PDB file of C-alpha atoms and ligand atoms in Angstrom:
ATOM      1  CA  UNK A   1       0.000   0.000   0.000  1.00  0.00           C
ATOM      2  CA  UNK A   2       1.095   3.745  -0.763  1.00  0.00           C
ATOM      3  CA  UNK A   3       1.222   6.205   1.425  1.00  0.00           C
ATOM      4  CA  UNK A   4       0.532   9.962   0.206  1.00  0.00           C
ATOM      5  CA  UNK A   5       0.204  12.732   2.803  1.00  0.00           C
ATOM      6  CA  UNK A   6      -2.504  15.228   2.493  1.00  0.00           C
ATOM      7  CA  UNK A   7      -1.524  18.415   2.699  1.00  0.00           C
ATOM      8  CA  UNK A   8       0.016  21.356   1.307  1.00  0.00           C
ATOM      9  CA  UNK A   9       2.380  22.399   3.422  1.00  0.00           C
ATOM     10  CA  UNK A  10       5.924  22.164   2.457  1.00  0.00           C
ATOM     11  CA  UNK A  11       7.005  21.942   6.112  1.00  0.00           C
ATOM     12  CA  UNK A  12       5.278  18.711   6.822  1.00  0.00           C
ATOM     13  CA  UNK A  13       5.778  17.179   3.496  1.00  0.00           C
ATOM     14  CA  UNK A  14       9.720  17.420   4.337  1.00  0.00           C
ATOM     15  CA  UNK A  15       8.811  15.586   7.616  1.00  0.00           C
ATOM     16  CA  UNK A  16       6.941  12.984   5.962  1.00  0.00           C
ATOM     17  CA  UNK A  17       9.376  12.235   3.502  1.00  0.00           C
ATOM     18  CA  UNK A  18      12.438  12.457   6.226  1.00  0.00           C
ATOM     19  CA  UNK A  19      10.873   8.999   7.590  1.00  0.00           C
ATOM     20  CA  UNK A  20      11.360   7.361   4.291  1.00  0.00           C
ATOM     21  CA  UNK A  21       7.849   5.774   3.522  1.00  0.00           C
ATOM     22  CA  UNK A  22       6.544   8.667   1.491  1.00  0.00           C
ATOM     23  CA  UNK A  23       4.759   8.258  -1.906  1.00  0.00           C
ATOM     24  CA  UNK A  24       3.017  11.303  -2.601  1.00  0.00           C
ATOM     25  CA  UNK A  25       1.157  14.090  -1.999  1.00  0.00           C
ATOM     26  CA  UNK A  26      -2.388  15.191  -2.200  1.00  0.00           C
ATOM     27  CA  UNK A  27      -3.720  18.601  -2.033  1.00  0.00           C
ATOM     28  CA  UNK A  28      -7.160  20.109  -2.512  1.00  0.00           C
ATOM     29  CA  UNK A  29      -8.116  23.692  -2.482  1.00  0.00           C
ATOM     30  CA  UNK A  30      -9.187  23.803   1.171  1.00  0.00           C
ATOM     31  CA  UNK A  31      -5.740  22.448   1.803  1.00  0.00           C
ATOM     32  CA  UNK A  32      -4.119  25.023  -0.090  1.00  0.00           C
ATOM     33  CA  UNK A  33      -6.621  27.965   1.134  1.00  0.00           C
ATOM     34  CA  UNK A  34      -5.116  26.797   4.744  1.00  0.00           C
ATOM     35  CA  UNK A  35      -1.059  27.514   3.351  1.00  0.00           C
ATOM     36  CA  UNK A  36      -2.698  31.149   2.466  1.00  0.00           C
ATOM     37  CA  UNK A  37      -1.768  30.391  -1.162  1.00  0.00           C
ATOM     38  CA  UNK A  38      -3.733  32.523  -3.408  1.00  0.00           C
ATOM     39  CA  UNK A  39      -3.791  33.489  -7.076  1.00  0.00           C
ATOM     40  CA  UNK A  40      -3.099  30.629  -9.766  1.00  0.00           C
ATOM     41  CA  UNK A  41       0.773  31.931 -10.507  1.00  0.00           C
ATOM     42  CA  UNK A  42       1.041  31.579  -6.830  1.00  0.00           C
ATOM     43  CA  UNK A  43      -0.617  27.982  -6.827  1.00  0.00           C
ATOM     44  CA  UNK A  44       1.221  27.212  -9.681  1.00  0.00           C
ATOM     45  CA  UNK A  45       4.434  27.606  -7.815  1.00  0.00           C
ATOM     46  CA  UNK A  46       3.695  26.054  -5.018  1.00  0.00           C
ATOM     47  CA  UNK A  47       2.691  22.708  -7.070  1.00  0.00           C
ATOM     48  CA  UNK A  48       6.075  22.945  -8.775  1.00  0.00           C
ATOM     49  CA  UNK A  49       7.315  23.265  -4.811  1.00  0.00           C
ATOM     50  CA  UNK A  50       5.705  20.127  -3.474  1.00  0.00           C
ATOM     51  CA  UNK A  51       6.669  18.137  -6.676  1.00  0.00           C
ATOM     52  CA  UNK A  52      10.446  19.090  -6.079  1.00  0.00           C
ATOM     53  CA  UNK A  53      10.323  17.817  -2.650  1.00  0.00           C
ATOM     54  CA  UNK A  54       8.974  14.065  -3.010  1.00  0.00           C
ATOM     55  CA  UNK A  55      11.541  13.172  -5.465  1.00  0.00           C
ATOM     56  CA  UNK A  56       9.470  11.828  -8.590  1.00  0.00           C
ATOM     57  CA  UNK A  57       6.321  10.845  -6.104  1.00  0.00           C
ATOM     58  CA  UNK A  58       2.835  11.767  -7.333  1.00  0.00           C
ATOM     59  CA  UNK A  59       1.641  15.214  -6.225  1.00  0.00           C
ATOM     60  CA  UNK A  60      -2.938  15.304  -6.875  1.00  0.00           C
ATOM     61  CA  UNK A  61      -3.252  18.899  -7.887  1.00  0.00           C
ATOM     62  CA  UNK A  62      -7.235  19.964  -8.088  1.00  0.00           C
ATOM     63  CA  UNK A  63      -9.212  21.555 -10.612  1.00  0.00           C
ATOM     64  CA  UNK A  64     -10.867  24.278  -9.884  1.00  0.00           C
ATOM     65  CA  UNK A  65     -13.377  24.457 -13.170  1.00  0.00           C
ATOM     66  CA  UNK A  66     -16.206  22.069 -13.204  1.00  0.00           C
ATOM     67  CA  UNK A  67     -17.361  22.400 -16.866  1.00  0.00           C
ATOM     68  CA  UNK A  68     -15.496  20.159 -19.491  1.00  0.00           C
ATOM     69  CA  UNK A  69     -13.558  22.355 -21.565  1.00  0.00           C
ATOM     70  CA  UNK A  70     -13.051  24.300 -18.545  1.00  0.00           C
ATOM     71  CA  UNK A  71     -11.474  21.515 -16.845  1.00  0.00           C
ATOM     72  CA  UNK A  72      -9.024  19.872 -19.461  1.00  0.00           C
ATOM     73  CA  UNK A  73      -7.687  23.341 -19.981  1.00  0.00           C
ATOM     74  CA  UNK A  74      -6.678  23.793 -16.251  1.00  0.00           C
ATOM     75  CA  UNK A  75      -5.533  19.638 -16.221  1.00  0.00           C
ATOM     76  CA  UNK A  76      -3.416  20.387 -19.615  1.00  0.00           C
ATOM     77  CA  UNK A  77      -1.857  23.479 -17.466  1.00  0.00           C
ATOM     78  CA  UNK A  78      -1.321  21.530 -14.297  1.00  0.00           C
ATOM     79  CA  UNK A  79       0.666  18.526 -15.870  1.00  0.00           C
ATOM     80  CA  UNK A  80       2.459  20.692 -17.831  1.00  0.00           C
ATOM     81  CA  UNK A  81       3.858  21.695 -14.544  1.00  0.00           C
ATOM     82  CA  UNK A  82       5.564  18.316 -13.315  1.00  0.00           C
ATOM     83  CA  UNK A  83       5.727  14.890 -14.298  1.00  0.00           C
ATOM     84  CA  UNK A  84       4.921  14.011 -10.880  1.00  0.00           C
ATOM     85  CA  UNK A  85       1.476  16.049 -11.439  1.00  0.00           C
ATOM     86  CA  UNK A  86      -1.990  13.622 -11.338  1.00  0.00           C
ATOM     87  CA  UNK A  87      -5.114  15.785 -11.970  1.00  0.00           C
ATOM     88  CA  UNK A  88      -7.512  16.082  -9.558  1.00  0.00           C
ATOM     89  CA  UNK A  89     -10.707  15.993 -11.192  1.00  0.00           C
ATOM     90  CA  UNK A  90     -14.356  16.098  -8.833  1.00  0.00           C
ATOM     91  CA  UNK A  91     -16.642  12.987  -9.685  1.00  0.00           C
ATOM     92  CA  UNK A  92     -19.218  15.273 -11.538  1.00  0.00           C
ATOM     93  CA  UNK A  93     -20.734  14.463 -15.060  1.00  0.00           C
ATOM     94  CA  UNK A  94     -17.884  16.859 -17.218  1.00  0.00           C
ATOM     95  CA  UNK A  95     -15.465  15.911 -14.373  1.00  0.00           C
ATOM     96  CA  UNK A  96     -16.223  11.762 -15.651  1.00  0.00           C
ATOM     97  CA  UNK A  97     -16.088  12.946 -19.415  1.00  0.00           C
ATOM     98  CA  UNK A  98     -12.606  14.969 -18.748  1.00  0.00           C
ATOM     99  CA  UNK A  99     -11.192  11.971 -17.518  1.00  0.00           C
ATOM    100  CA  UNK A 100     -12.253   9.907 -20.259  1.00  0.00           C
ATOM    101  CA  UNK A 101      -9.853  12.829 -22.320  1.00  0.00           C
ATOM    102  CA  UNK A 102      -6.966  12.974 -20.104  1.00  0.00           C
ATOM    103  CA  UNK A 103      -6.855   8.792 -19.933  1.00  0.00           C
ATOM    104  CA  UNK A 104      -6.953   9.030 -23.699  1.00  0.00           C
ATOM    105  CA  UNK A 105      -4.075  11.928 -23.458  1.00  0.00           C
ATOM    106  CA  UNK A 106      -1.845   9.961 -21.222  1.00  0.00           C
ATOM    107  CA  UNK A 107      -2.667  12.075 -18.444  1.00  0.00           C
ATOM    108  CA  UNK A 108      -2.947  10.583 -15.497  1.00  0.00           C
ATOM    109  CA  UNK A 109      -5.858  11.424 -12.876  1.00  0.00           C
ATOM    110  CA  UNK A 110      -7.342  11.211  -9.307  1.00  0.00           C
ATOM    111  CA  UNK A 111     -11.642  11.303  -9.150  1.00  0.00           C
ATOM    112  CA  UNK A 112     -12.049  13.020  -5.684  1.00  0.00           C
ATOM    113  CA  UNK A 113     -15.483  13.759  -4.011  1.00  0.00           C
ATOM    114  CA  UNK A 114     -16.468  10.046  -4.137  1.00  0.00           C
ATOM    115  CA  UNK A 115     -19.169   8.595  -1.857  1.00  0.00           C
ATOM    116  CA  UNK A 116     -20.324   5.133  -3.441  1.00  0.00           C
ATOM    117  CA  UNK A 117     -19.390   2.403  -5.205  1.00  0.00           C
ATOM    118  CA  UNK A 118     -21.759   3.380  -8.327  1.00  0.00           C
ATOM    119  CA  UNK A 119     -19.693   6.222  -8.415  1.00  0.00           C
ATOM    120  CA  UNK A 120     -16.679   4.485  -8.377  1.00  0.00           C
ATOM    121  CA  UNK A 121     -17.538   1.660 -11.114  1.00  0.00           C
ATOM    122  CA  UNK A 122     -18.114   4.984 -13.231  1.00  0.00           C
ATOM    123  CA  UNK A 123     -14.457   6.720 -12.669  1.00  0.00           C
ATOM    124  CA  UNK A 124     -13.126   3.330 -13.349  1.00  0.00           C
ATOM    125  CA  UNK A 125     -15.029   2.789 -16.652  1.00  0.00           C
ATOM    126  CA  UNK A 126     -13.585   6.437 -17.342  1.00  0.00           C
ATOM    127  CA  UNK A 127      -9.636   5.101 -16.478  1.00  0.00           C
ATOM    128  CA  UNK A 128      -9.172   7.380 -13.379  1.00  0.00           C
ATOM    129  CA  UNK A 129      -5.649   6.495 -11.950  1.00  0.00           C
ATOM    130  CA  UNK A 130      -6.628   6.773  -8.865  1.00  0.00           C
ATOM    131  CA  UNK A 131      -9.996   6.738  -7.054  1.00  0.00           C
ATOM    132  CA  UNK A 132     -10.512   8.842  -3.778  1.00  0.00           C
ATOM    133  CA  UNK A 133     -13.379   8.024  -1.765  1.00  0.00           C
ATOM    134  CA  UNK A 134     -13.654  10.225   1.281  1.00  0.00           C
ATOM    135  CA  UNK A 135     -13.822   7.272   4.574  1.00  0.00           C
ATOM    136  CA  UNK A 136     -13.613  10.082   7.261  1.00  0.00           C
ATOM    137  CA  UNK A 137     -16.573  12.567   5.757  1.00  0.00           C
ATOM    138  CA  UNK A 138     -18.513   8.689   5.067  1.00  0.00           C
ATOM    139  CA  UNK A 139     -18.308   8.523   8.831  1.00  0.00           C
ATOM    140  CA  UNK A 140     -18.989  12.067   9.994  1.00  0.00           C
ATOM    141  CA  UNK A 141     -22.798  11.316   8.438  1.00  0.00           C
ATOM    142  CA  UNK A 142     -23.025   7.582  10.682  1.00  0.00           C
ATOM    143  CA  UNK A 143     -22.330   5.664   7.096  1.00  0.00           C
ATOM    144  CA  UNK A 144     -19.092   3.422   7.297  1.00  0.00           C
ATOM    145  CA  UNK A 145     -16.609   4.511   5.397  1.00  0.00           C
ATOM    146  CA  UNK A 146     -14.088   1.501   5.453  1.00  0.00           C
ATOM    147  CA  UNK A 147     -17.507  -0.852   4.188  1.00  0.00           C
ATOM    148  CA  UNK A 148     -17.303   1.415   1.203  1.00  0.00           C
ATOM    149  CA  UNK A 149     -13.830   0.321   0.616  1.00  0.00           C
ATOM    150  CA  UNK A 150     -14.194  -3.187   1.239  1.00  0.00           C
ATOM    151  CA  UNK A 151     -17.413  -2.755  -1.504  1.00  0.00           C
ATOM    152  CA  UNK A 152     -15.495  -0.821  -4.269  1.00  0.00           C
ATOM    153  CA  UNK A 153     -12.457  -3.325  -3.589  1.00  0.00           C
ATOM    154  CA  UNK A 154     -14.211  -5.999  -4.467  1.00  0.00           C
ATOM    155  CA  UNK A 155     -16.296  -4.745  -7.356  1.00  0.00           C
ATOM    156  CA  UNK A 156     -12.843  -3.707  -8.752  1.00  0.00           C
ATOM    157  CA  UNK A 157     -10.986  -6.906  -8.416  1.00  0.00           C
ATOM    158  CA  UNK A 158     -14.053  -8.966  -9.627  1.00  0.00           C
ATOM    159  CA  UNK A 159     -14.484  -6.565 -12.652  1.00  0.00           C
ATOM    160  CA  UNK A 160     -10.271  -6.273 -13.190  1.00  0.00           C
ATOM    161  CA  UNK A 161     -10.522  -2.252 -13.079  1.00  0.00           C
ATOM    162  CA  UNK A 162      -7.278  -1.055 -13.004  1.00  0.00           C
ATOM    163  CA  UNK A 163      -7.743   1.932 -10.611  1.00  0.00           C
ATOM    164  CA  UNK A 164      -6.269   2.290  -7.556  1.00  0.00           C
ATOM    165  CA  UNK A 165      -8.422   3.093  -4.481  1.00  0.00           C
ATOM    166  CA  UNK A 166      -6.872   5.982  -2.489  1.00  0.00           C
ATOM    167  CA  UNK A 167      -8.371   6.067   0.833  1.00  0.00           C
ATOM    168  CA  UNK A 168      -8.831   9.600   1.221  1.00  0.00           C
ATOM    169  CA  UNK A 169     -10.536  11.714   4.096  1.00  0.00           C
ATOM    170  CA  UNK A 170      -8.329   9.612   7.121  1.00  0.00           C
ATOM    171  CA  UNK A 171      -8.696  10.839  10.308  1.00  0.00           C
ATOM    172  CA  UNK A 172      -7.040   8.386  12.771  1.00  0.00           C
ATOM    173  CA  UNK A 173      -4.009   6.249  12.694  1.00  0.00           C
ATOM    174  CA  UNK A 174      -6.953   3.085  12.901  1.00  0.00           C
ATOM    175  CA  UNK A 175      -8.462   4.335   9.365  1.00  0.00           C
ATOM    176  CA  UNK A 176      -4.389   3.606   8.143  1.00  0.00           C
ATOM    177  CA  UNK A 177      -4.942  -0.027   9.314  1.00  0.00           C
ATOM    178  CA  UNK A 178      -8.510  -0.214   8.650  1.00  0.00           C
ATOM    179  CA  UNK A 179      -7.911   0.833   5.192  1.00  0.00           C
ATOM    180  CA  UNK A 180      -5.509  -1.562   4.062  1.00  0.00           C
ATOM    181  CA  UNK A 181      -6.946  -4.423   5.669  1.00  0.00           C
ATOM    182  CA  UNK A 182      -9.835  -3.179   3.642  1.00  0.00           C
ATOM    183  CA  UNK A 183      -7.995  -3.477   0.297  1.00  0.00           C
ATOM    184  CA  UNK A 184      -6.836   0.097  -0.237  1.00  0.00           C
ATOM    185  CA  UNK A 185      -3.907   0.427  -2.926  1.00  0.00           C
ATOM    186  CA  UNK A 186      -3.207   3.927  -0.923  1.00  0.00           C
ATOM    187  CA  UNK A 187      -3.937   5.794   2.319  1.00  0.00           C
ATOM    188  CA  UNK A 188      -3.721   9.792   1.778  1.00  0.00           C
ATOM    189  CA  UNK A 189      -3.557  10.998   5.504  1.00  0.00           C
ATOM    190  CA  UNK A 190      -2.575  13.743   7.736  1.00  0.00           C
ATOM    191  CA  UNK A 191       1.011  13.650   8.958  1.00  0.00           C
ATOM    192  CA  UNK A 192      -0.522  13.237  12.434  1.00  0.00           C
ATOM    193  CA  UNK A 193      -1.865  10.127  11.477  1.00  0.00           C
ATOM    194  CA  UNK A 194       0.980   8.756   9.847  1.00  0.00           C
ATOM    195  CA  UNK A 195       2.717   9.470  12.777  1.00  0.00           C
ATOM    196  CA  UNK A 196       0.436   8.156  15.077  1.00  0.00           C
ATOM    197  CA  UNK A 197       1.471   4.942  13.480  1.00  0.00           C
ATOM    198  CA  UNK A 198       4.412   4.597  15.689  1.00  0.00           C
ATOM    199  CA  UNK A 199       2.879   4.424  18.847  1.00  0.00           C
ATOM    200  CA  UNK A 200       2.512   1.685  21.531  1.00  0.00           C
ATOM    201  CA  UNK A 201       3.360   1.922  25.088  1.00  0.00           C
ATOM    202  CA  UNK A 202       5.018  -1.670  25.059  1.00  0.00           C
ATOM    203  CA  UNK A 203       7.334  -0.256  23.062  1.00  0.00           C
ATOM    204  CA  UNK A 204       8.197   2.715  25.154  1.00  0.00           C
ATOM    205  CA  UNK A 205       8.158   0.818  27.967  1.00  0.00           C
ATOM    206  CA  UNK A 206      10.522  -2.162  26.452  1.00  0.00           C
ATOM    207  CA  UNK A 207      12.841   0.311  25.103  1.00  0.00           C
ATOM    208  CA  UNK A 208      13.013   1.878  28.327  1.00  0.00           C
ATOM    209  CA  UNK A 209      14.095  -1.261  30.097  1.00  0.00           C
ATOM    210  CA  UNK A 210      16.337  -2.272  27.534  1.00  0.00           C
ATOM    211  CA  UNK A 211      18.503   0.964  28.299  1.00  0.00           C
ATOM    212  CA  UNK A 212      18.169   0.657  31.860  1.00  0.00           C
ATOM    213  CA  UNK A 213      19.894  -3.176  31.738  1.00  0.00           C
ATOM    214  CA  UNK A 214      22.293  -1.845  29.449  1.00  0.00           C
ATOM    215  CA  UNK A 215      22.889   1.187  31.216  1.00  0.00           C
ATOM    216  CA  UNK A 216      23.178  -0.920  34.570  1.00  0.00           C
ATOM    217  CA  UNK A 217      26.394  -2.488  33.693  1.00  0.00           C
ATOM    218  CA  UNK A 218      27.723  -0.153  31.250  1.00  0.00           C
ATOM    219  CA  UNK A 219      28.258   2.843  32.623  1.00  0.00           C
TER     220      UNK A 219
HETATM  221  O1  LIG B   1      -8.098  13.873   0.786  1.00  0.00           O
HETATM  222  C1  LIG B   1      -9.330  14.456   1.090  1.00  0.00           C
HETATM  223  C2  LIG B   1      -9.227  15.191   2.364  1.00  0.00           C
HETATM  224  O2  LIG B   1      -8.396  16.310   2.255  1.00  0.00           O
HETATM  225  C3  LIG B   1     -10.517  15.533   2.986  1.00  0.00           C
HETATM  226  O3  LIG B   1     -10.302  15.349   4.323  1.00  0.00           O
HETATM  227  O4  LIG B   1     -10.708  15.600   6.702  1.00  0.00           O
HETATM  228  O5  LIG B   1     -11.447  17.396   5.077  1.00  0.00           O
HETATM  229  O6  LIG B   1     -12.628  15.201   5.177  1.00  0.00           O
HETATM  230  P1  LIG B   1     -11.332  15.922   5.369  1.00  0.00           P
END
């Protein structure tokens, strides 16, 4: 399983990637609103920014358009930028049909906003590259957002789609686990998340000891 980080800022991306597990990088614009990036040359930039710092990992840049020629012209602009660019395209009728063109183009894309699994069979039909359903906001409305992986896992293996499912929306270091046991090809998370990986007090407590003996007769 991959693991992107979702965010925009540059400081936490470095941290992320300073561990050594880092795929990618997801933004959207509420996660670039929150960096106080404004103004597309701006944006633009800071794309180019995040794509110089994972090294050749995939950086999801959103569209802001939502009509069809509106949105291949901003995709064409935003992988122009970097190779490392995917296209972040919302799962909205033009958004489908745009990523019907980019597959076509050789552009490679990510269908955010997704909520079910007829939505998903549809981005898949359309050759998204990667498929974002949104587990935490699933939740936040008493629906279960790891079932809806488990469901658009298995339509996708027993169909052969070729998408990957990007678990998107993670709010806890359990929706990490939870996700891949679930069949996720990639977790997008917070860095506190991520980090909240490494956590267990048998470890602390173990490590702890182990110093203490060593420290006992060694010092
Ligand atoms: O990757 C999608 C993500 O940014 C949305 O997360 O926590 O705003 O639902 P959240």
């Amino acid at each position: 399983m991959k693991f992107f980080i979702d965010t925009a800022n540059l400081d936490q991306i470095r941290e992320a990637m300073d561990l050594g597990i880092l795929d990618g990088v997801t933004t959207n614009p509420s996660l670039m609103a929150k960096e106080g990036i404004s103004g597309t040359k701006n944006i633009y930039a800071h794309y180019k920014k995040i794509c110089k710092l994972v090294d050749g990992g995939d950086v999801s840049a959103e569209v802001i358009a939502t009509d069809y020629k509106g949105i291949i012209e901003e995709g064409k602009k935003l992988s122009d930028l970097s190779e490392n660019i995917v296209v972040k395209v919302p799962m909205i009728k033009d958004g489908v049909k745009a990523i019907s063109y980019f597959t076509d183009h050789g552009i490679s894309t990510n269908c955010t906003l997704v909520f079910s699994a007829g939505q998903a069979i549809l981005a898949a039909k359309a050759g998204a590259t990667y498929l974002s359903p949104f587990i935490g906001r699933v939740d936040d409305i008493t629906w279960d957002g790891i079932k809806l992986i488990e469901e658009i896992a298995s339509i996708y293996s027993m169909q052969g789609y070729m998408t990957e499912i990007l678990a998107a929306s993670i709010r806890s270091p359990l929706h990490i686990v939870q996700a891949a046991k679930a069949g996720a090809d990639v977790v997008t998370c917070p860095l506190s998340s991520i980090m909240g990986l490494l956590n267990h007090p048998l470890t602390d407590i173990g490590l702890a000891k182990f110093l203490e003996d060593h420290h006992k007769l060694n010092s």
